[in-house]
């Protein structure tokens, strides 16, 4: 509940939670610039370089699938350092097969969304475990290597995860491999103070990863990392899905409407008189003078 | 309530007696007395190898949390999300008592600061105002507002106690201030009362009835002993009354008021509120903000109705009075509307099939086995049937508000 700001952090030891998007529909749809295997070889080199940067660095990889999410790799748990990549790839292959077997509907039009909210929640649970482990622990951050489009149904869950990450001061970095920007991850990185990047040339992915996302949180204050993009925090109304500047909010369930309604379509409350903020404003200005 | 109070009384009595005894008989030094008072050895226990370690409070904490959870999500009730809360702080002579260290006033100020931060974290669309009681009158320290920093600054600058507390004057001032807020808002008062008496100019019963008819929910947290008038006030207006035993208990009681209370239907009329969603102003443009009246470069937001510049959200436009928010502020309140179901306890069974019960917590991969490879305590989500450790259970319900299991299976979501 309270922010964990007062923890004693070791300066430059990192815990990196990497969320890999394994949505097969996305990797099929992307054009030939970056295949999944090429992507993996870039990521493996990146993970190895993180572990080489500091002996105490820790990496946890979580796969964000189409039907499920699971832990793929934990550098603290693996004993054999020479076979890291083999272990990781083996687990990933198992995961992809399991994910495929869970798929029920055969006809999916376009690249469906992957379960980002699930893997973010798992990563945050893992980070809480690290926080509990004692006053000396690596500084955690989350890196989302994401490509699938946003799933509208995940909005509330992802926002909950973002606020929880913000409260425990965990930045969420995001690297977008898809064609479109991800509004969810833009907000995630903006709110938590992480880096949001959509690489222009995907064939140079390793370079983006190693120059931008390999930097530990302590060094970030000395570096010129990609500036946060202006995030549009306007809301869209529930009735027409239009982005609006001004709107009406139901006081009971906080649904957003672009016009005044008689009854809330979400929670069914009846709205009495058409009273708006305007009518109450003059009253509030007539306040008793404040004792200073 | 009564039990708590008598406990507190007994403890205080014991402590006084002890201190007297100690001072008279042996004349302890100040540093010795701190050890004698705090009894730090009582929080240690010996483990099997003879090492001293702190008492394992995990299951105790978990039980406490489950109790909290049960009261919070007893039923899917409507919550009052837009709250207008006045915190009334008693700064009378009684607040200089040193039964709380260093004294009641400092402890209360510290807890109020923590509370204000937590309150705005959980209720981004709500407003707080601060009032103080001293010298038999009540002062308005800050008006209703949405910025935690300004309240905390105002409070920390005004920490002086004197005179008597007057409950009636406080309630009268709150009543006149809260009468002006729009009808959809939930009106609340939280009184932190140190004194054991109230020094009133008139009939306080009339004031209580007035508060009741204005639908102001009054809650009191006492620091000394239970008072009938406070209890009566809370009963009449639908608030809660509690008396704190010590600092940690006080913290718990204060923070209980941070989540939105169940809404009482006739208390606030459902309404549509007109709100603006301002866009961030272009970087590098110099303009004068309407809230501080200072020229600023870049940053800031532009009110969509009157195009005035404001520095931060959420706020109310100083020029046209439009409530200005951004979509994350609304999203922050959604978890109160869609709470996740409490998890079920899983009894540690030794005999059951080892393949059926997962060995690790689904959230953090922590082993669910107790020392010695015996099955430990765990909980399971009733929807997705995944197992979690007790720590994750608390984190998921108190901070994350997502079930990682339900979120990471596509088909469990569609049900």
PDB file of N, CA and C in Angstrom, chain B residues 211-300:
ATOM      1  N   UNK B 211     -26.538  17.865  10.828  1.00  0.00           N
ATOM      2  CA  UNK B 211     -25.610  17.101  10.000  1.00  0.00           C
ATOM      3  C   UNK B 211     -26.324  15.900   9.393  1.00  0.00           C
ATOM      4  N   UNK B 212     -27.174  15.276  10.217  1.00  0.00           N
ATOM      5  CA  UNK B 212     -27.884  14.104   9.745  1.00  0.00           C
ATOM      6  C   UNK B 212     -28.790  14.474   8.580  1.00  0.00           C
ATOM      7  N   UNK B 213     -29.494  15.588   8.723  1.00  0.00           N
ATOM      8  CA  UNK B 213     -30.419  15.961   7.648  1.00  0.00           C
ATOM      9  C   UNK B 213     -29.675  16.437   6.412  1.00  0.00           C
ATOM     10  N   UNK B 214     -28.441  16.908   6.576  1.00  0.00           N
ATOM     11  CA  UNK B 214     -27.665  17.294   5.390  1.00  0.00           C
ATOM     12  C   UNK B 214     -26.898  16.113   4.812  1.00  0.00           C
ATOM     13  N   UNK B 215     -27.123  14.927   5.367  1.00  0.00           N
ATOM     14  CA  UNK B 215     -26.505  13.695   4.853  1.00  0.00           C
ATOM     15  C   UNK B 215     -24.992  13.749   4.885  1.00  0.00           C
ATOM     16  N   UNK B 216     -24.475  14.247   5.979  1.00  0.00           N
ATOM     17  CA  UNK B 216     -23.023  14.246   6.165  1.00  0.00           C
ATOM     18  C   UNK B 216     -22.661  13.036   7.009  1.00  0.00           C
ATOM     19  N   UNK B 217     -21.773  12.214   6.480  1.00  0.00           N
ATOM     20  CA  UNK B 217     -21.370  11.005   7.196  1.00  0.00           C
ATOM     21  C   UNK B 217     -20.210  11.371   8.114  1.00  0.00           C
ATOM     22  N   UNK B 218     -20.434  11.304   9.428  1.00  0.00           N
ATOM     23  CA  UNK B 218     -19.397  11.719  10.369  1.00  0.00           C
ATOM     24  C   UNK B 218     -18.751  10.493  11.005  1.00  0.00           C
ATOM     25  N   UNK B 219     -17.435  10.438  10.950  1.00  0.00           N
ATOM     26  CA  UNK B 219     -16.699   9.361  11.609  1.00  0.00           C
ATOM     27  C   UNK B 219     -15.722   9.987  12.594  1.00  0.00           C
ATOM     28  N   UNK B 220     -15.501   9.308  13.703  1.00  0.00           N
ATOM     29  CA  UNK B 220     -14.592   9.837  14.717  1.00  0.00           C
ATOM     30  C   UNK B 220     -13.577   8.754  15.073  1.00  0.00           C
ATOM     31  N   UNK B 221     -12.329   9.161  15.204  1.00  0.00           N
ATOM     32  CA  UNK B 221     -11.317   8.281  15.777  1.00  0.00           C
ATOM     33  C   UNK B 221     -10.831   8.962  17.049  1.00  0.00           C
ATOM     34  N   UNK B 222     -11.052   8.322  18.187  1.00  0.00           N
ATOM     35  CA  UNK B 222     -10.644   8.888  19.457  1.00  0.00           C
ATOM     36  C   UNK B 222      -9.240   8.457  19.797  1.00  0.00           C
ATOM     37  N   UNK B 223      -8.515   9.318  20.515  1.00  0.00           N
ATOM     38  CA  UNK B 223      -7.169   8.942  20.924  1.00  0.00           C
ATOM     39  C   UNK B 223      -7.087   8.618  22.401  1.00  0.00           C
ATOM     40  N   UNK B 224      -8.111   8.995  23.164  1.00  0.00           N
ATOM     41  CA  UNK B 224      -7.984   8.711  24.588  1.00  0.00           C
ATOM     42  C   UNK B 224      -8.968   7.643  25.040  1.00  0.00           C
ATOM     43  N   UNK B 225     -10.267   7.987  25.154  1.00  0.00           N
ATOM     44  CA  UNK B 225     -11.235   6.993  25.602  1.00  0.00           C
ATOM     45  C   UNK B 225     -12.543   7.217  24.858  1.00  0.00           C
ATOM     46  N   UNK B 226     -13.420   6.244  24.949  1.00  0.00           N
ATOM     47  CA  UNK B 226     -14.668   6.374  24.222  1.00  0.00           C
ATOM     48  C   UNK B 226     -15.537   7.458  24.847  1.00  0.00           C
ATOM     49  N   UNK B 227     -16.159   8.265  24.004  1.00  0.00           N
ATOM     50  CA  UNK B 227     -17.040   9.328  24.476  1.00  0.00           C
ATOM     51  C   UNK B 227     -18.437   9.065  23.938  1.00  0.00           C
ATOM     52  N   UNK B 228     -19.421   9.251  24.799  1.00  0.00           N
ATOM     53  CA  UNK B 228     -20.786   8.954  24.365  1.00  0.00           C
ATOM     54  C   UNK B 228     -21.207   9.856  23.204  1.00  0.00           C
ATOM     55  N   UNK B 229     -20.843  11.126  23.281  1.00  0.00           N
ATOM     56  CA  UNK B 229     -21.326  12.069  22.265  1.00  0.00           C
ATOM     57  C   UNK B 229     -20.768  11.729  20.885  1.00  0.00           C
ATOM     58  N   UNK B 230     -19.516  11.263  20.842  1.00  0.00           N
ATOM     59  CA  UNK B 230     -18.927  10.872  19.564  1.00  0.00           C
ATOM     60  C   UNK B 230     -19.634   9.642  19.010  1.00  0.00           C
ATOM     61  N   UNK B 231     -19.894   8.695  19.914  1.00  0.00           N
ATOM     62  CA  UNK B 231     -20.541   7.466  19.495  1.00  0.00           C
ATOM     63  C   UNK B 231     -21.931   7.774  18.941  1.00  0.00           C
ATOM     64  N   UNK B 232     -22.619   8.650  19.644  1.00  0.00           N
ATOM     65  CA  UNK B 232     -23.965   9.034  19.229  1.00  0.00           C
ATOM     66  C   UNK B 232     -23.924   9.714  17.867  1.00  0.00           C
ATOM     67  N   UNK B 233     -22.950  10.614  17.695  1.00  0.00           N
ATOM     68  CA  UNK B 233     -22.805  11.333  16.423  1.00  0.00           C
ATOM     69  C   UNK B 233     -22.606  10.350  15.269  1.00  0.00           C
ATOM     70  N   UNK B 234     -21.726   9.372  15.467  1.00  0.00           N
ATOM     71  CA  UNK B 234     -21.435   8.423  14.400  1.00  0.00           C
ATOM     72  C   UNK B 234     -22.645   7.548  14.111  1.00  0.00           C
ATOM     73  N   UNK B 235     -23.324   7.119  15.173  1.00  0.00           N
ATOM     74  CA  UNK B 235     -24.515   6.280  14.980  1.00  0.00           C
ATOM     75  C   UNK B 235     -25.573   7.020  14.188  1.00  0.00           C
ATOM     76  N   UNK B 236     -25.795   8.254  14.548  1.00  0.00           N
ATOM     77  CA  UNK B 236     -26.857   9.032  13.910  1.00  0.00           C
ATOM     78  C   UNK B 236     -26.559   9.287  12.431  1.00  0.00           C
ATOM     79  N   UNK B 237     -25.300   9.551  12.107  1.00  0.00           N
ATOM     80  CA  UNK B 237     -24.981   9.971  10.742  1.00  0.00           C
ATOM     81  C   UNK B 237     -24.426   8.849   9.879  1.00  0.00           C
ATOM     82  N   UNK B 238     -24.371   7.631  10.409  1.00  0.00           N
ATOM     83  CA  UNK B 238     -23.945   6.501   9.584  1.00  0.00           C
ATOM     84  C   UNK B 238     -22.440   6.362   9.456  1.00  0.00           C
ATOM     85  N   UNK B 239     -21.694   7.002  10.333  1.00  0.00           N
ATOM     86  CA  UNK B 239     -20.245   6.880  10.276  1.00  0.00           C
ATOM     87  C   UNK B 239     -19.739   5.766  11.170  1.00  0.00           C
ATOM     88  N   UNK B 240     -18.431   5.714  11.363  1.00  0.00           N
ATOM     89  CA  UNK B 240     -17.880   4.692  12.242  1.00  0.00           C
ATOM     90  C   UNK B 240     -17.101   5.373  13.358  1.00  0.00           C
ATOM     91  N   UNK B 241     -17.147   4.758  14.548  1.00  0.00           N
ATOM     92  CA  UNK B 241     -16.431   5.324  15.687  1.00  0.00           C
ATOM     93  C   UNK B 241     -15.459   4.294  16.209  1.00  0.00           C
ATOM     94  N   UNK B 242     -14.218   4.718  16.430  1.00  0.00           N
ATOM     95  CA  UNK B 242     -13.244   3.785  16.978  1.00  0.00           C
ATOM     96  C   UNK B 242     -12.278   4.561  17.865  1.00  0.00           C
ATOM     97  N   UNK B 243     -11.674   3.843  18.793  1.00  0.00           N
ATOM     98  CA  UNK B 243     -10.697   4.446  19.693  1.00  0.00           C
ATOM     99  C   UNK B 243      -9.390   3.693  19.500  1.00  0.00           C
ATOM    100  N   UNK B 244      -8.306   4.428  19.319  1.00  0.00           N
ATOM    101  CA  UNK B 244      -7.053   3.752  19.011  1.00  0.00           C
ATOM    102  C   UNK B 244      -6.309   3.401  20.283  1.00  0.00           C
ATOM    103  N   UNK B 245      -5.551   2.309  20.214  1.00  0.00           N
ATOM    104  CA  UNK B 245      -4.801   1.832  21.373  1.00  0.00           C
ATOM    105  C   UNK B 245      -3.375   2.374  21.365  1.00  0.00           C
ATOM    106  N   UNK B 246      -2.756   2.364  20.185  1.00  0.00           N
ATOM    107  CA  UNK B 246      -1.394   2.869  20.083  1.00  0.00           C
ATOM    108  C   UNK B 246      -1.194   3.374  18.656  1.00  0.00           C
ATOM    109  N   UNK B 247       0.051   3.747  18.330  1.00  0.00           N
ATOM    110  CA  UNK B 247       0.280   4.411  17.053  1.00  0.00           C
ATOM    111  C   UNK B 247      -0.051   3.504  15.863  1.00  0.00           C
ATOM    112  N   UNK B 248       0.360   2.237  15.939  1.00  0.00           N
ATOM    113  CA  UNK B 248       0.108   1.371  14.786  1.00  0.00           C
ATOM    114  C   UNK B 248      -1.383   1.109  14.623  1.00  0.00           C
ATOM    115  N   UNK B 249      -2.080   1.028  15.752  1.00  0.00           N
ATOM    116  CA  UNK B 249      -3.524   0.836  15.678  1.00  0.00           C
ATOM    117  C   UNK B 249      -4.198   2.079  15.099  1.00  0.00           C
ATOM    118  N   UNK B 250      -3.690   3.248  15.495  1.00  0.00           N
ATOM    119  CA  UNK B 250      -4.232   4.498  14.966  1.00  0.00           C
ATOM    120  C   UNK B 250      -4.066   4.546  13.454  1.00  0.00           C
ATOM    121  N   UNK B 251      -2.882   4.143  12.985  1.00  0.00           N
ATOM    122  CA  UNK B 251      -2.609   4.139  11.548  1.00  0.00           C
ATOM    123  C   UNK B 251      -3.620   3.258  10.814  1.00  0.00           C
ATOM    124  N   UNK B 252      -3.843   2.085  11.377  1.00  0.00           N
ATOM    125  CA  UNK B 252      -4.784   1.151  10.774  1.00  0.00           C
ATOM    126  C   UNK B 252      -6.173   1.767  10.692  1.00  0.00           C
ATOM    127  N   UNK B 253      -6.594   2.401  11.818  1.00  0.00           N
ATOM    128  CA  UNK B 253      -7.941   2.979  11.862  1.00  0.00           C
ATOM    129  C   UNK B 253      -8.082   4.124  10.876  1.00  0.00           C
ATOM    130  N   UNK B 254      -7.031   4.950  10.763  1.00  0.00           N
ATOM    131  CA  UNK B 254      -7.115   6.095   9.856  1.00  0.00           C
ATOM    132  C   UNK B 254      -7.187   5.599   8.422  1.00  0.00           C
ATOM    133  N   UNK B 255      -6.329   4.616   8.076  1.00  0.00           N
ATOM    134  CA  UNK B 255      -6.290   4.155   6.693  1.00  0.00           C
ATOM    135  C   UNK B 255      -7.546   3.390   6.288  1.00  0.00           C
ATOM    136  N   UNK B 256      -8.317   2.930   7.285  1.00  0.00           N
ATOM    137  CA  UNK B 256      -9.575   2.278   6.953  1.00  0.00           C
ATOM    138  C   UNK B 256     -10.518   3.235   6.235  1.00  0.00           C
ATOM    139  N   UNK B 257     -10.302   4.518   6.405  1.00  0.00           N
ATOM    140  CA  UNK B 257     -11.186   5.502   5.779  1.00  0.00           C
ATOM    141  C   UNK B 257     -10.751   5.858   4.363  1.00  0.00           C
ATOM    142  N   UNK B 258      -9.633   5.305   3.891  1.00  0.00           N
ATOM    143  CA  UNK B 258      -9.159   5.658   2.553  1.00  0.00           C
ATOM    144  C   UNK B 258      -9.978   5.026   1.423  1.00  0.00           C
ATOM    145  N   UNK B 259     -10.322   3.736   1.474  1.00  0.00           N
ATOM    146  CA  UNK B 259     -11.153   3.203   0.391  1.00  0.00           C
ATOM    147  C   UNK B 259     -12.548   3.799   0.439  1.00  0.00           C
ATOM    148  N   UNK B 260     -13.186   3.973  -0.706  1.00  0.00           N
ATOM    149  CA  UNK B 260     -14.521   4.586  -0.684  1.00  0.00           C
ATOM    150  C   UNK B 260     -15.503   3.746   0.107  1.00  0.00           C
ATOM    151  N   UNK B 261     -16.330   4.383   0.938  1.00  0.00           N
ATOM    152  CA  UNK B 261     -17.302   3.646   1.733  1.00  0.00           C
ATOM    153  C   UNK B 261     -18.485   3.241   0.866  1.00  0.00           C
ATOM    154  N   UNK B 262     -19.252   2.249   1.316  1.00  0.00           N
ATOM    155  CA  UNK B 262     -20.455   1.894   0.567  1.00  0.00           C
ATOM    156  C   UNK B 262     -21.374   3.108   0.483  1.00  0.00           C
ATOM    157  N   UNK B 263     -21.926   3.342  -0.685  1.00  0.00           N
ATOM    158  CA  UNK B 263     -22.763   4.519  -0.856  1.00  0.00           C
ATOM    159  C   UNK B 263     -24.151   4.225  -0.324  1.00  0.00           C
ATOM    160  N   UNK B 264     -24.734   5.179   0.342  1.00  0.00           N
ATOM    161  CA  UNK B 264     -26.118   5.036   0.773  1.00  0.00           C
ATOM    162  C   UNK B 264     -26.957   5.779  -0.264  1.00  0.00           C
ATOM    163  N   UNK B 265     -27.858   5.051  -0.885  1.00  0.00           N
ATOM    164  CA  UNK B 265     -28.503   5.544  -2.104  1.00  0.00           C
ATOM    165  C   UNK B 265     -29.055   6.953  -1.971  1.00  0.00           C
ATOM    166  N   UNK B 266     -29.748   7.242  -0.848  1.00  0.00           N
ATOM    167  CA  UNK B 266     -30.379   8.564  -0.797  1.00  0.00           C
ATOM    168  C   UNK B 266     -29.398   9.661  -0.392  1.00  0.00           C
ATOM    169  N   UNK B 267     -28.155   9.272  -0.045  1.00  0.00           N
ATOM    170  CA  UNK B 267     -27.195  10.273   0.400  1.00  0.00           C
ATOM    171  C   UNK B 267     -26.717  11.149  -0.746  1.00  0.00           C
ATOM    172  N   UNK B 268     -26.472  10.550  -1.898  1.00  0.00           N
ATOM    173  CA  UNK B 268     -26.010  11.335  -3.031  1.00  0.00           C
ATOM    174  C   UNK B 268     -26.866  10.979  -4.230  1.00  0.00           C
ATOM    175  N   UNK B 269     -27.295  11.979  -4.938  1.00  0.00           N
ATOM    176  CA  UNK B 269     -28.164  11.758  -6.088  1.00  0.00           C
ATOM    177  C   UNK B 269     -27.286  11.464  -7.303  1.00  0.00           C
ATOM    178  N   UNK B 270     -27.597  10.383  -8.004  1.00  0.00           N
ATOM    179  CA  UNK B 270     -26.829  10.066  -9.211  1.00  0.00           C
ATOM    180  C   UNK B 270     -27.002  11.199 -10.211  1.00  0.00           C
ATOM    181  N   UNK B 271     -25.930  11.544 -10.834  1.00  0.00           N
ATOM    182  CA  UNK B 271     -26.011  12.652 -11.768  1.00  0.00           C
ATOM    183  C   UNK B 271     -24.909  12.525 -12.797  1.00  0.00           C
ATOM    184  N   UNK B 272     -25.059  13.246 -13.880  1.00  0.00           N
ATOM    185  CA  UNK B 272     -23.966  13.310 -14.847  1.00  0.00           C
ATOM    186  C   UNK B 272     -23.152  14.556 -14.530  1.00  0.00           C
ATOM    187  N   UNK B 273     -21.854  14.384 -14.485  1.00  0.00           N
ATOM    188  CA  UNK B 273     -20.974  15.505 -14.154  1.00  0.00           C
ATOM    189  C   UNK B 273     -20.244  15.894 -15.423  1.00  0.00           C
ATOM    190  N   UNK B 274     -20.237  17.162 -15.681  1.00  0.00           N
ATOM    191  CA  UNK B 274     -19.521  17.610 -16.869  1.00  0.00           C
ATOM    192  C   UNK B 274     -18.030  17.704 -16.538  1.00  0.00           C
ATOM    193  N   UNK B 275     -17.217  17.024 -17.332  1.00  0.00           N
ATOM    194  CA  UNK B 275     -15.780  17.058 -17.080  1.00  0.00           C
ATOM    195  C   UNK B 275     -15.045  17.326 -18.381  1.00  0.00           C
ATOM    196  N   UNK B 276     -13.874  17.921 -18.250  1.00  0.00           N
ATOM    197  CA  UNK B 276     -13.050  18.180 -19.418  1.00  0.00           C
ATOM    198  C   UNK B 276     -11.830  17.286 -19.406  1.00  0.00           C
ATOM    199  N   UNK B 277     -11.377  16.870 -20.594  1.00  0.00           N
ATOM    200  CA  UNK B 277     -10.163  16.082 -20.718  1.00  0.00           C
ATOM    201  C   UNK B 277      -9.132  16.916 -21.464  1.00  0.00           C
ATOM    202  N   UNK B 278      -8.343  17.715 -20.744  1.00  0.00           N
ATOM    203  CA  UNK B 278      -7.435  18.631 -21.436  1.00  0.00           C
ATOM    204  C   UNK B 278      -6.272  17.881 -22.081  1.00  0.00           C
ATOM    205  N   UNK B 279      -5.748  18.465 -23.134  1.00  0.00           N
ATOM    206  CA  UNK B 279      -4.564  17.917 -23.771  1.00  0.00           C
ATOM    207  C   UNK B 279      -3.346  18.609 -23.225  1.00  0.00           C
ATOM    208  N   UNK B 280      -2.228  17.918 -23.290  1.00  0.00           N
ATOM    209  CA  UNK B 280      -0.974  18.542 -22.866  1.00  0.00           C
ATOM    210  C   UNK B 280      -0.655  19.659 -23.828  1.00  0.00           C
ATOM    211  N   UNK B 281      -0.229  20.795 -23.264  1.00  0.00           N
ATOM    212  CA  UNK B 281       0.128  21.921 -24.121  1.00  0.00           C
ATOM    213  C   UNK B 281       1.466  21.629 -24.785  1.00  0.00           C
ATOM    214  N   UNK B 282       1.699  22.279 -25.894  1.00  0.00           N
ATOM    215  CA  UNK B 282       2.922  22.043 -26.654  1.00  0.00           C
ATOM    216  C   UNK B 282       4.145  22.382 -25.805  1.00  0.00           C
ATOM    217  N   UNK B 283       5.217  21.616 -26.015  1.00  0.00           N
ATOM    218  CA  UNK B 283       6.460  21.860 -25.281  1.00  0.00           C
ATOM    219  C   UNK B 283       7.086  23.162 -25.778  1.00  0.00           C
ATOM    220  N   UNK B 284       7.747  23.851 -24.888  1.00  0.00           N
ATOM    221  CA  UNK B 284       8.531  25.010 -25.313  1.00  0.00           C
ATOM    222  C   UNK B 284       7.735  26.286 -25.523  1.00  0.00           C
ATOM    223  N   UNK B 285       6.440  26.262 -25.205  1.00  0.00           N
ATOM    224  CA  UNK B 285       5.641  27.476 -25.348  1.00  0.00           C
ATOM    225  C   UNK B 285       5.534  28.141 -23.974  1.00  0.00           C
ATOM    226  N   UNK B 286       5.768  29.445 -23.930  1.00  0.00           N
ATOM    227  CA  UNK B 286       5.681  30.143 -22.649  1.00  0.00           C
ATOM    228  C   UNK B 286       4.256  30.637 -22.454  1.00  0.00           C
ATOM    229  N   UNK B 287       3.682  30.349 -21.297  1.00  0.00           N
ATOM    230  CA  UNK B 287       2.345  30.868 -21.025  1.00  0.00           C
ATOM    231  C   UNK B 287       2.174  31.008 -19.524  1.00  0.00           C
ATOM    232  N   UNK B 288       1.163  31.764 -19.137  1.00  0.00           N
ATOM    233  CA  UNK B 288       0.925  32.000 -17.712  1.00  0.00           C
ATOM    234  C   UNK B 288      -0.143  31.026 -17.245  1.00  0.00           C
ATOM    235  N   UNK B 289       0.156  30.273 -16.186  1.00  0.00           N
ATOM    236  CA  UNK B 289      -0.832  29.314 -15.708  1.00  0.00           C
ATOM    237  C   UNK B 289      -1.837  30.037 -14.817  1.00  0.00           C
ATOM    238  N   UNK B 290      -3.063  29.536 -14.847  1.00  0.00           N
ATOM    239  CA  UNK B 290      -4.104  30.227 -14.097  1.00  0.00           C
ATOM    240  C   UNK B 290      -4.101  29.830 -12.630  1.00  0.00           C
ATOM    241  N   UNK B 291      -3.392  28.756 -12.272  1.00  0.00           N
ATOM    242  CA  UNK B 291      -3.440  28.333 -10.870  1.00  0.00           C
ATOM    243  C   UNK B 291      -2.392  29.037 -10.006  1.00  0.00           C
ATOM    244  N   UNK B 292      -1.177  29.209 -10.511  1.00  0.00           N
ATOM    245  CA  UNK B 292      -0.157  29.892  -9.707  1.00  0.00           C
ATOM    246  C   UNK B 292       0.107  31.314 -10.179  1.00  0.00           C
ATOM    247  N   UNK B 293      -0.452  31.676 -11.320  1.00  0.00           N
ATOM    248  CA  UNK B 293      -0.251  33.002 -11.918  1.00  0.00           C
ATOM    249  C   UNK B 293       1.234  33.267 -12.182  1.00  0.00           C
ATOM    250  N   UNK B 294       1.904  32.259 -12.725  1.00  0.00           N
ATOM    251  CA  UNK B 294       3.320  32.409 -13.050  1.00  0.00           C
ATOM    252  C   UNK B 294       3.523  32.026 -14.502  1.00  0.00           C
ATOM    253  N   UNK B 295       4.497  32.649 -15.120  1.00  0.00           N
ATOM    254  CA  UNK B 295       4.826  32.285 -16.495  1.00  0.00           C
ATOM    255  C   UNK B 295       5.636  30.994 -16.467  1.00  0.00           C
ATOM    256  N   UNK B 296       5.259  30.035 -17.303  1.00  0.00           N
ATOM    257  CA  UNK B 296       5.965  28.752 -17.305  1.00  0.00           C
ATOM    258  C   UNK B 296       6.251  28.343 -18.736  1.00  0.00           C
ATOM    259  N   UNK B 297       7.360  27.636 -18.896  1.00  0.00           N
ATOM    260  CA  UNK B 297       7.724  27.143 -20.228  1.00  0.00           C
ATOM    261  C   UNK B 297       7.251  25.697 -20.346  1.00  0.00           C
ATOM    262  N   UNK B 298       6.482  25.437 -21.402  1.00  0.00           N
ATOM    263  CA  UNK B 298       6.066  24.061 -21.694  1.00  0.00           C
ATOM    264  C   UNK B 298       5.211  23.466 -20.598  1.00  0.00           C
ATOM    265  N   UNK B 299       4.963  22.160 -20.721  1.00  0.00           N
ATOM    266  CA  UNK B 299       4.174  21.436 -19.734  1.00  0.00           C
ATOM    267  C   UNK B 299       2.780  22.015 -19.613  1.00  0.00           C
ATOM    268  N   UNK B 300       2.065  21.590 -18.604  1.00  0.00           N
ATOM    269  CA  UNK B 300       0.743  22.145 -18.372  1.00  0.00           C
ATOM    270  C   UNK B 300      -0.312  21.618 -19.327  1.00  0.00           C
TER     271      UNK B 300
END
